[in-house]
mmCIF file of C-alpha atoms and ligand atoms in Angstrom:
data_model
loop_
_atom_site.group_PDB
_atom_site.id
_atom_site.type_symbol
_atom_site.label_atom_id
_atom_site.label_comp_id
_atom_site.label_asym_id
_atom_site.label_seq_id
_atom_site.Cartn_x
_atom_site.Cartn_y
_atom_site.Cartn_z
ATOM 1 C CA UNK A 1 71.069 83.414 92.814
ATOM 2 C CA UNK A 2 74.235 82.902 90.830
ATOM 3 C CA UNK A 3 76.600 80.652 92.768
ATOM 4 C CA UNK A 4 79.729 82.578 93.712
ATOM 5 C CA UNK A 5 82.034 79.663 92.839
ATOM 6 C CA UNK A 6 80.697 79.846 89.263
ATOM 7 C CA UNK A 7 83.237 82.193 87.703
ATOM 8 C CA UNK A 8 80.751 83.244 84.977
ATOM 9 C CA UNK A 9 79.953 86.588 86.614
ATOM 10 C CA UNK A 10 83.603 87.621 86.655
ATOM 11 C CA UNK A 11 83.784 88.246 82.937
ATOM 12 C CA UNK A 12 80.504 90.202 82.775
ATOM 13 C CA UNK A 13 80.567 93.952 82.110
ATOM 14 C CA UNK A 14 80.488 96.575 84.831
ATOM 15 C CA UNK A 15 76.980 97.530 83.746
ATOM 16 C CA UNK A 16 75.931 93.914 84.365
ATOM 17 C CA UNK A 17 77.597 94.017 87.780
ATOM 18 C CA UNK A 18 75.584 97.163 88.606
ATOM 19 C CA UNK A 19 72.249 95.676 87.515
ATOM 20 C CA UNK A 20 72.848 92.353 89.271
ATOM 21 C CA UNK A 21 74.187 93.653 92.572
ATOM 22 C CA UNK A 22 72.646 92.267 95.778
ATOM 23 C CA UNK A 23 69.988 94.746 96.896
ATOM 24 C CA UNK A 24 68.568 93.290 100.090
ATOM 25 C CA UNK A 25 69.938 91.991 103.381
ATOM 26 C CA UNK A 26 68.219 88.551 103.122
ATOM 27 C CA UNK A 27 69.955 87.680 99.861
ATOM 28 C CA UNK A 28 73.265 88.945 101.191
ATOM 29 C CA UNK A 29 72.907 86.694 104.254
ATOM 30 C CA UNK A 30 71.848 83.691 102.105
ATOM 31 C CA UNK A 31 74.995 84.028 100.041
ATOM 32 C CA UNK A 32 77.158 84.106 103.110
ATOM 33 C CA UNK A 33 75.370 81.327 105.027
ATOM 34 C CA UNK A 34 74.576 83.660 107.874
ATOM 35 C CA UNK A 35 71.458 84.052 109.943
ATOM 36 C CA UNK A 36 71.397 87.492 111.511
ATOM 37 C CA UNK A 37 68.816 90.135 112.311
ATOM 38 C CA UNK A 38 69.215 93.433 110.496
ATOM 39 C CA UNK A 39 67.970 96.985 110.678
ATOM 40 C CA UNK A 40 65.213 98.241 108.401
ATOM 41 C CA UNK A 41 66.760 101.117 106.496
ATOM 42 C CA UNK A 42 66.026 103.916 104.072
ATOM 43 C CA UNK A 43 69.545 103.505 102.713
ATOM 44 C CA UNK A 44 69.192 100.239 100.787
ATOM 45 C CA UNK A 45 71.728 97.424 100.699
ATOM 46 C CA UNK A 46 73.821 97.442 97.513
ATOM 47 C CA UNK A 47 76.660 94.932 97.115
ATOM 48 C CA UNK A 48 78.049 93.908 93.704
ATOM 49 C CA UNK A 49 79.386 90.377 93.111
ATOM 50 C CA UNK A 50 83.088 91.240 92.844
ATOM 51 C CA UNK A 51 82.981 92.740 96.347
ATOM 52 C CA UNK A 52 80.707 89.991 97.712
ATOM 53 C CA UNK A 53 83.183 87.352 96.534
ATOM 54 C CA UNK A 54 85.840 88.789 98.874
ATOM 55 C CA UNK A 55 83.681 88.305 102.000
ATOM 56 C CA UNK A 56 84.329 85.124 103.977
ATOM 57 C CA UNK A 57 81.118 83.020 104.152
ATOM 58 C CA UNK A 58 79.915 82.239 107.663
ATOM 59 C CA UNK A 59 81.939 85.045 109.268
ATOM 60 C CA UNK A 60 79.612 87.627 110.751
ATOM 61 C CA UNK A 61 82.624 89.756 111.744
ATOM 62 C CA UNK A 62 84.151 89.909 108.273
ATOM 63 C CA UNK A 63 85.559 93.437 107.845
ATOM 64 C CA UNK A 64 84.116 93.750 104.334
ATOM 65 C CA UNK A 65 80.686 92.538 105.430
ATOM 66 C CA UNK A 66 80.648 95.126 108.224
ATOM 67 C CA UNK A 67 80.933 97.902 105.651
ATOM 68 C CA UNK A 68 77.779 96.860 103.774
ATOM 69 C CA UNK A 69 75.524 95.070 106.272
ATOM 70 C CA UNK A 70 72.679 97.047 107.928
ATOM 71 C CA UNK A 71 73.540 96.079 111.499
ATOM 72 C CA UNK A 72 70.815 96.405 114.123
ATOM 73 C CA UNK A 73 73.108 98.959 115.798
ATOM 74 C CA UNK A 74 72.073 101.413 113.058
ATOM 75 C CA UNK A 75 68.948 101.938 115.115
ATOM 76 C CA UNK A 76 70.862 103.167 118.168
ATOM 77 C CA UNK A 77 70.766 106.884 117.488
ATOM 78 C CA UNK A 78 73.075 109.343 119.170
ATOM 79 C CA UNK A 79 72.090 113.010 118.981
ATOM 80 C CA UNK A 80 75.496 114.228 117.723
ATOM 81 C CA UNK A 81 75.223 111.926 114.682
ATOM 82 C CA UNK A 82 73.211 113.966 112.188
ATOM 83 C CA UNK A 83 71.986 113.851 108.573
ATOM 84 C CA UNK A 84 74.265 116.597 107.211
ATOM 85 C CA UNK A 85 77.346 116.519 109.499
ATOM 86 C CA UNK A 86 79.428 118.737 107.212
ATOM 87 C CA UNK A 87 76.689 121.318 106.578
ATOM 88 C CA UNK A 88 77.643 120.964 102.937
ATOM 89 C CA UNK A 89 74.495 122.557 101.649
ATOM 90 C CA UNK A 90 75.990 125.972 102.600
ATOM 91 C CA UNK A 91 78.850 125.824 100.082
ATOM 92 C CA UNK A 92 77.156 125.519 96.736
ATOM 93 C CA UNK A 93 77.597 128.477 94.344
ATOM 94 C CA UNK A 94 75.861 126.607 91.500
ATOM 95 C CA UNK A 95 73.764 123.489 91.706
ATOM 96 C CA UNK A 96 76.103 120.489 91.566
ATOM 97 C CA UNK A 97 79.217 122.321 92.773
ATOM 98 C CA UNK A 98 80.740 122.577 96.252
ATOM 99 C CA UNK A 99 83.371 125.284 96.613
ATOM 100 C CA UNK A 100 84.819 125.018 100.103
ATOM 101 C CA UNK A 101 88.582 125.012 99.646
ATOM 102 C CA UNK A 102 90.875 127.377 97.733
ATOM 103 C CA UNK A 103 92.044 126.215 94.324
ATOM 104 C CA UNK A 104 89.651 123.280 94.215
ATOM 105 C CA UNK A 105 86.048 122.859 93.183
ATOM 106 C CA UNK A 106 84.105 119.679 93.810
ATOM 107 C CA UNK A 107 81.300 118.468 91.579
ATOM 108 C CA UNK A 108 78.528 116.180 92.824
ATOM 109 C CA UNK A 109 78.262 114.477 89.449
ATOM 110 C CA UNK A 110 75.755 111.766 90.336
ATOM 111 C CA UNK A 111 74.073 110.199 93.353
ATOM 112 C CA UNK A 112 74.706 106.629 92.206
ATOM 113 C CA UNK A 113 77.355 104.364 93.719
ATOM 114 C CA UNK A 114 78.696 100.881 92.998
ATOM 115 C CA UNK A 115 78.274 99.910 96.648
ATOM 116 C CA UNK A 116 76.412 101.298 99.636
ATOM 117 C CA UNK A 117 78.759 101.890 102.559
ATOM 118 C CA UNK A 118 76.851 101.954 105.833
ATOM 119 C CA UNK A 119 79.108 104.676 107.276
ATOM 120 C CA UNK A 120 78.764 106.993 104.269
ATOM 121 C CA UNK A 121 78.480 110.648 105.268
ATOM 122 C CA UNK A 122 76.411 111.322 102.163
ATOM 123 C CA UNK A 123 73.801 108.594 102.853
ATOM 124 C CA UNK A 124 71.153 111.202 103.702
ATOM 125 C CA UNK A 125 72.326 113.680 101.078
ATOM 126 C CA UNK A 126 69.493 115.198 99.043
ATOM 127 C CA UNK A 127 71.049 114.213 95.706
ATOM 128 C CA UNK A 128 67.942 115.156 93.785
ATOM 129 C CA UNK A 129 68.424 118.767 94.875
ATOM 130 C CA UNK A 130 72.111 118.800 93.959
ATOM 131 C CA UNK A 131 72.629 116.765 90.807
ATOM 132 C CA UNK A 132 73.385 119.095 87.922
ATOM 133 C CA UNK A 133 71.154 118.886 84.843
ATOM 134 C CA UNK A 134 72.272 120.093 81.390
ATOM 135 C CA UNK A 135 71.684 123.753 82.262
ATOM 136 C CA UNK A 136 73.530 123.457 85.560
ATOM 137 C CA UNK A 137 76.495 121.842 83.791
ATOM 138 C CA UNK A 138 76.620 124.864 81.499
ATOM 139 C CA UNK A 139 76.685 127.135 84.550
ATOM 140 C CA UNK A 140 79.404 125.036 86.164
ATOM 141 C CA UNK A 141 81.580 125.242 83.043
ATOM 142 C CA UNK A 142 80.962 129.011 82.810
ATOM 143 C CA UNK A 143 81.996 129.480 86.414
ATOM 144 C CA UNK A 144 85.094 127.303 85.960
ATOM 145 C CA UNK A 145 86.167 129.288 82.917
ATOM 146 C CA UNK A 146 85.777 132.573 84.786
ATOM 147 C CA UNK A 147 87.654 131.589 87.942
ATOM 148 C CA UNK A 148 91.389 131.113 87.258
ATOM 149 C CA UNK A 149 91.972 130.348 90.955
ATOM 150 C CA UNK A 150 90.464 126.899 90.381
ATOM 151 C CA UNK A 151 93.407 124.671 89.456
ATOM 152 C CA UNK A 152 91.803 121.366 90.254
ATOM 153 C CA UNK A 153 88.360 120.025 89.557
ATOM 154 C CA UNK A 154 87.189 117.116 91.699
ATOM 155 C CA UNK A 155 84.509 114.799 90.386
ATOM 156 C CA UNK A 156 82.747 113.292 93.344
ATOM 157 C CA UNK A 157 79.272 112.030 94.105
ATOM 158 C CA UNK A 158 77.985 109.428 94.663
ATOM 159 C CA UNK A 159 80.493 107.790 92.404
ATOM 160 C CA UNK A 160 81.426 109.589 89.159
ATOM 161 C CA UNK A 161 82.566 106.324 87.555
ATOM 162 C CA UNK A 162 78.951 105.123 87.521
ATOM 163 C CA UNK A 163 78.502 107.633 84.667
ATOM 164 C CA UNK A 164 78.897 106.214 81.171
ATOM 165 C CA UNK A 165 82.227 106.464 79.380
ATOM 166 C CA UNK A 166 80.687 108.561 76.624
ATOM 167 C CA UNK A 167 79.432 111.059 79.218
ATOM 168 C CA UNK A 168 82.782 111.089 81.033
ATOM 169 C CA UNK A 169 84.661 111.500 77.772
ATOM 170 C CA UNK A 170 82.626 114.550 76.800
ATOM 171 C CA UNK A 171 83.043 116.063 80.287
ATOM 172 C CA UNK A 172 86.814 115.541 80.143
ATOM 173 C CA UNK A 173 86.877 117.178 76.697
ATOM 174 C CA UNK A 174 85.053 120.196 78.089
ATOM 175 C CA UNK A 175 87.264 120.457 81.176
ATOM 176 C CA UNK A 176 90.370 120.217 78.994
ATOM 177 C CA UNK A 177 89.283 123.451 77.245
ATOM 178 C CA UNK A 178 89.637 125.342 80.525
ATOM 179 C CA UNK A 179 93.251 126.513 80.337
ATOM 180 C CA UNK A 180 93.888 127.107 84.044
ATOM 181 C CA UNK A 181 92.707 123.632 85.123
ATOM 182 C CA UNK A 182 95.795 121.546 85.907
ATOM 183 C CA UNK A 183 94.207 118.345 87.124
ATOM 184 C CA UNK A 184 90.979 116.456 87.074
ATOM 185 C CA UNK A 185 90.623 114.458 90.268
ATOM 186 C CA UNK A 186 88.134 111.593 90.378
ATOM 187 C CA UNK A 187 86.952 110.252 93.746
ATOM 188 C CA UNK A 188 85.728 106.723 93.121
ATOM 189 C CA UNK A 189 85.279 103.328 94.722
ATOM 190 C CA UNK A 190 84.329 101.690 91.417
ATOM 191 C CA UNK A 191 87.758 100.274 90.401
ATOM 192 C CA UNK A 192 87.794 98.504 93.775
ATOM 193 C CA UNK A 193 84.211 97.330 94.209
ATOM 194 C CA UNK A 194 83.688 96.551 90.494
ATOM 195 C CA UNK A 195 87.146 96.210 88.901
ATOM 196 C CA UNK A 196 85.394 95.415 85.583
ATOM 197 C CA UNK A 197 84.692 99.173 85.477
ATOM 198 C CA UNK A 198 88.218 99.699 84.188
ATOM 199 C CA UNK A 199 87.155 98.606 80.712
ATOM 200 C CA UNK A 200 88.599 99.321 77.258
ATOM 201 C CA UNK A 201 86.268 102.324 76.762
ATOM 202 C CA UNK A 202 87.435 103.915 79.992
ATOM 203 C CA UNK A 203 91.115 103.316 79.303
ATOM 204 C CA UNK A 204 90.584 104.872 75.879
ATOM 205 C CA UNK A 205 89.388 108.302 77.102
ATOM 206 C CA UNK A 206 91.882 108.248 79.946
ATOM 207 C CA UNK A 207 94.888 107.639 77.750
ATOM 208 C CA UNK A 208 93.725 110.334 75.309
ATOM 209 C CA UNK A 209 93.022 112.969 77.968
ATOM 210 C CA UNK A 210 95.196 116.079 77.760
ATOM 211 C CA UNK A 211 94.484 117.039 81.374
ATOM 212 C CA UNK A 212 96.316 115.223 84.194
ATOM 213 C CA UNK A 213 94.067 112.650 85.861
ATOM 214 C CA UNK A 214 94.302 111.823 89.565
ATOM 215 C CA UNK A 215 92.175 108.973 90.855
ATOM 216 C CA UNK A 216 91.504 108.767 94.571
ATOM 217 C CA UNK A 217 90.198 105.296 95.363
ATOM 218 C CA UNK A 218 88.660 104.324 98.683
ATOM 219 C CA UNK A 219 89.931 101.128 100.284
ATOM 220 C CA UNK A 220 89.526 100.459 104.010
ATOM 221 C CA UNK A 221 90.873 96.941 104.412
ATOM 222 C CA UNK A 222 93.575 94.882 102.637
ATOM 223 C CA UNK A 223 91.021 92.121 101.806
ATOM 224 C CA UNK A 224 89.392 94.565 99.373
ATOM 225 C CA UNK A 225 92.400 94.222 97.065
ATOM 226 C CA UNK A 226 92.210 90.992 95.059
ATOM 227 C CA UNK A 227 93.784 89.871 91.782
ATOM 228 C CA UNK A 228 91.186 91.594 89.597
ATOM 229 C CA UNK A 229 91.523 94.864 91.500
ATOM 230 C CA UNK A 230 95.307 94.687 91.095
ATOM 231 C CA UNK A 231 94.944 94.165 87.344
ATOM 232 C CA UNK A 232 92.573 97.107 86.994
ATOM 233 C CA UNK A 233 94.810 99.411 89.030
ATOM 234 C CA UNK A 234 97.826 98.351 86.965
ATOM 235 C CA UNK A 235 95.936 99.200 83.774
ATOM 236 C CA UNK A 236 95.104 102.658 85.161
ATOM 237 C CA UNK A 237 98.717 103.272 86.149
ATOM 238 C CA UNK A 238 99.859 102.267 82.672
ATOM 239 C CA UNK A 239 97.323 104.694 81.183
ATOM 240 C CA UNK A 240 99.024 107.495 83.127
ATOM 241 C CA UNK A 241 96.668 107.921 86.077
ATOM 242 C CA UNK A 242 98.136 109.044 89.426
ATOM 243 C CA UNK A 243 96.600 106.861 92.156
ATOM 244 C CA UNK A 244 95.915 107.775 95.778
ATOM 245 C CA UNK A 245 93.854 106.080 98.475
ATOM 246 C CA UNK A 246 91.621 107.418 101.180
ATOM 247 C CA UNK A 247 90.264 105.257 103.997
ATOM 248 C CA UNK A 248 87.795 105.858 106.750
ATOM 249 C CA UNK A 249 88.769 104.645 110.221
ATOM 250 C CA UNK A 250 85.967 102.263 111.209
ATOM 251 C CA UNK A 251 85.392 100.276 114.365
ATOM 252 C CA UNK A 252 85.397 96.536 113.634
ATOM 253 C CA UNK A 253 86.864 97.083 110.148
ATOM 254 C CA UNK A 254 90.300 98.669 110.388
ATOM 255 C CA UNK A 255 90.725 100.042 113.925
ATOM 256 C CA UNK A 256 93.797 97.888 114.359
ATOM 257 C CA UNK A 257 97.414 98.856 113.704
ATOM 258 C CA UNK A 258 98.332 95.531 112.065
ATOM 259 C CA UNK A 259 95.438 95.907 109.586
ATOM 260 C CA UNK A 260 96.340 99.524 108.837
ATOM 261 C CA UNK A 261 100.014 98.705 108.311
ATOM 262 C CA UNK A 262 99.125 95.758 106.088
ATOM 263 C CA UNK A 263 96.761 97.990 104.124
ATOM 264 C CA UNK A 264 99.543 100.504 103.446
ATOM 265 C CA UNK A 265 101.876 97.764 102.202
ATOM 266 C CA UNK A 266 99.158 96.240 100.006
ATOM 267 C CA UNK A 267 98.386 99.651 98.538
ATOM 268 C CA UNK A 268 102.071 100.183 97.839
ATOM 269 C CA UNK A 269 102.357 96.744 96.156
ATOM 270 C CA UNK A 270 99.400 97.711 93.978
ATOM 271 C CA UNK A 271 100.862 101.085 92.999
ATOM 272 C CA UNK A 272 98.560 103.253 95.115
ATOM 273 C CA UNK A 273 99.854 105.984 97.430
ATOM 274 C CA UNK A 274 98.151 106.173 100.865
ATOM 275 C CA UNK A 275 96.710 109.694 101.210
ATOM 276 C CA UNK A 276 94.106 110.239 103.923
ATOM 277 C CA UNK A 277 92.783 108.261 106.864
ATOM 278 C CA UNK A 278 89.538 110.013 107.782
ATOM 279 C CA UNK A 279 87.956 110.096 111.176
ATOM 280 C CA UNK A 280 84.387 109.127 110.463
ATOM 281 C CA UNK A 281 81.962 111.986 110.014
ATOM 282 C CA UNK A 282 79.249 111.904 112.612
ATOM 283 C CA UNK A 283 76.420 110.787 110.382
ATOM 284 C CA UNK A 284 73.109 109.420 111.584
ATOM 285 C CA UNK A 285 72.829 105.557 111.687
ATOM 286 C CA UNK A 286 76.622 105.076 111.776
ATOM 287 C CA UNK A 287 77.526 105.745 115.424
ATOM 288 C CA UNK A 288 78.560 102.090 115.884
ATOM 289 C CA UNK A 289 81.564 102.670 113.564
ATOM 290 C CA UNK A 290 82.931 105.546 115.621
ATOM 291 C CA UNK A 291 86.548 105.364 116.777
ATOM 292 C CA UNK A 292 87.603 107.901 119.416
ATOM 293 C CA UNK A 293 90.126 110.601 118.593
ATOM 294 C CA UNK A 294 92.477 109.250 121.231
ATOM 295 C CA UNK A 295 92.412 105.703 119.794
ATOM 296 C CA UNK A 296 92.866 107.064 116.273
ATOM 297 C CA UNK A 297 95.974 109.023 117.282
ATOM 298 C CA UNK A 298 97.472 105.993 119.025
ATOM 299 C CA UNK A 299 96.851 103.800 115.970
ATOM 300 C CA UNK A 300 98.583 106.236 113.650
ATOM 301 C CA UNK A 301 101.480 106.657 116.072
ATOM 302 C CA UNK A 302 101.899 102.867 116.098
ATOM 303 C CA UNK A 303 101.984 102.515 112.313
ATOM 304 C CA UNK A 304 104.289 105.516 112.067
ATOM 305 C CA UNK A 305 106.809 103.537 114.101
ATOM 306 C CA UNK A 306 106.550 100.604 111.696
ATOM 307 C CA UNK A 307 106.240 102.042 108.204
ATOM 308 C CA UNK A 308 108.267 104.224 105.850
ATOM 309 C CA UNK A 309 107.001 107.778 106.230
ATOM 310 C CA UNK A 310 105.526 107.813 102.738
ATOM 311 C CA UNK A 311 103.224 104.900 103.606
ATOM 312 C CA UNK A 312 101.639 106.618 106.602
ATOM 313 C CA UNK A 313 98.326 108.244 105.610
ATOM 314 C CA UNK A 314 97.472 111.621 107.119
ATOM 315 C CA UNK A 315 94.878 111.323 109.857
ATOM 316 C CA UNK A 316 92.280 113.967 109.046
ATOM 317 C CA UNK A 317 88.880 115.161 110.013
ATOM 318 C CA UNK A 318 86.498 117.666 108.556
ATOM 319 C CA UNK A 319 85.431 120.526 110.754
ATOM 320 C CA UNK A 320 82.636 122.567 109.215
ATOM 321 C CA UNK A 321 83.821 126.073 108.372
ATOM 322 C CA UNK A 322 87.594 125.373 108.135
ATOM 323 C CA UNK A 323 89.579 126.286 105.003
ATOM 324 C CA UNK A 324 90.959 122.768 104.566
ATOM 325 C CA UNK A 325 90.612 119.350 106.093
ATOM 326 C CA UNK A 326 92.083 119.359 109.588
ATOM 327 C CA UNK A 327 95.239 117.280 109.911
ATOM 328 C CA UNK A 328 95.327 115.590 113.298
ATOM 329 C CA UNK A 329 98.520 113.676 112.757
HETATM 330 C C1 PLP B 401 87.829 116.962 100.771
HETATM 331 C C2 PLP B 401 87.339 118.014 99.889
HETATM 332 C C3 PLP B 401 88.169 118.568 98.898
HETATM 333 C C4 PLP B 401 89.576 118.073 98.656
HETATM 334 O O1 PLP B 401 90.425 118.318 99.716
HETATM 335 P P1 PLP B 401 91.951 117.833 99.629
HETATM 336 O O2 PLP B 401 92.487 118.120 100.972
HETATM 337 O O3 PLP B 401 92.606 118.597 98.538
HETATM 338 O O4 PLP B 401 91.931 116.370 99.307
HETATM 339 C C5 PLP B 401 87.649 119.596 98.132
HETATM 340 N N1 PLP B 401 86.401 120.059 98.292
HETATM 341 C C6 PLP B 401 85.581 119.562 99.244
HETATM 342 C C7 PLP B 401 84.206 120.126 99.378
HETATM 343 C C8 PLP B 401 86.015 118.509 100.060
HETATM 344 O O5 PLP B 401 85.188 118.001 100.986
HETATM 345 S S1 SF4 B 402 81.062 104.659 97.492
HETATM 346 FE FE1 SF4 B 402 81.557 106.572 98.582
HETATM 347 S S2 SF4 B 402 79.780 107.930 98.224
HETATM 348 FE FE2 SF4 B 402 79.154 105.822 97.711
HETATM 349 S S3 SF4 B 402 78.208 104.980 99.577
HETATM 350 FE FE3 SF4 B 402 80.395 104.396 99.625
HETATM 351 S S4 SF4 B 402 81.404 106.052 100.769
HETATM 352 FE FE4 SF4 B 402 79.390 106.810 100.143
#
């Protein structure tokens, strides 16, 4: 175990952070001086040092710990919490692509992530059946070229920023050839959970890209934003990236109007525009994070009375079969 007060890990590369992430609940608890029982799980623990360092030792209720710790409550199953709550497998014209909404196509670029979030709606996703190989990528590019209605390509996953910079650079080059594509949107938690990811190689392909790049990060609690995250986000802004945030409303993490309001201000200070606040998808093993629709609406009403309109995220949910996300408030 590398002591957390030893700053040595901070200057290590993002690849090092990935290979040295905490991958079991016992080690996680040792680091945090906690003695708790935990659920056995098929979805393994994965917590990188930069994120671990923001968790308060000895605090079993820490809002960052809650997001990564396999609580015993994971074993309390509720029948409406299922493995594929969005029935996503129905919307795939080519392997690797989800085409649900007009004008946008979403690519499941990889199954890897820089953190494992216990509430993740893709935790049971059969990535092996969906990840595009070289031939599938060719099909995806063919389909993109032939469909001028697609104005925006969304790289999702897993986390697309776990791909290497050389791979991302060549993908961006190929996407830039498609004339009707206006923006490349990247959905990633990497700049937050491993801010070292925003390295010189990444900033190089980003600043050279001829297509507009939108990065949607995923931050649920203000404690996730530390000095290193701020620096990385600033570097992305300077490189010309447009930054948005999506959060998931989670019981015990951010189901509190003061936390949500503080989060919006912290995002604003960091140069990130609040975008969506998602009601959690009803995924198996995550029922203990559920916040009722009624509570969610009240929370958003409260922050709406306190914040400038542009800092209030849209409360949304995904209803299978709809033509867009459903805006609740
Ligand atoms: C959420 C989502 C999008 C993007 O929707 P926006 O409302 O534009 O953010 C696109 N495709 C799929 C499959 C999605 O789930
Ligand atoms: S980073 Fe995103 S895709 Fe990965 S586990 Fe967390 S919520 Fe799921």
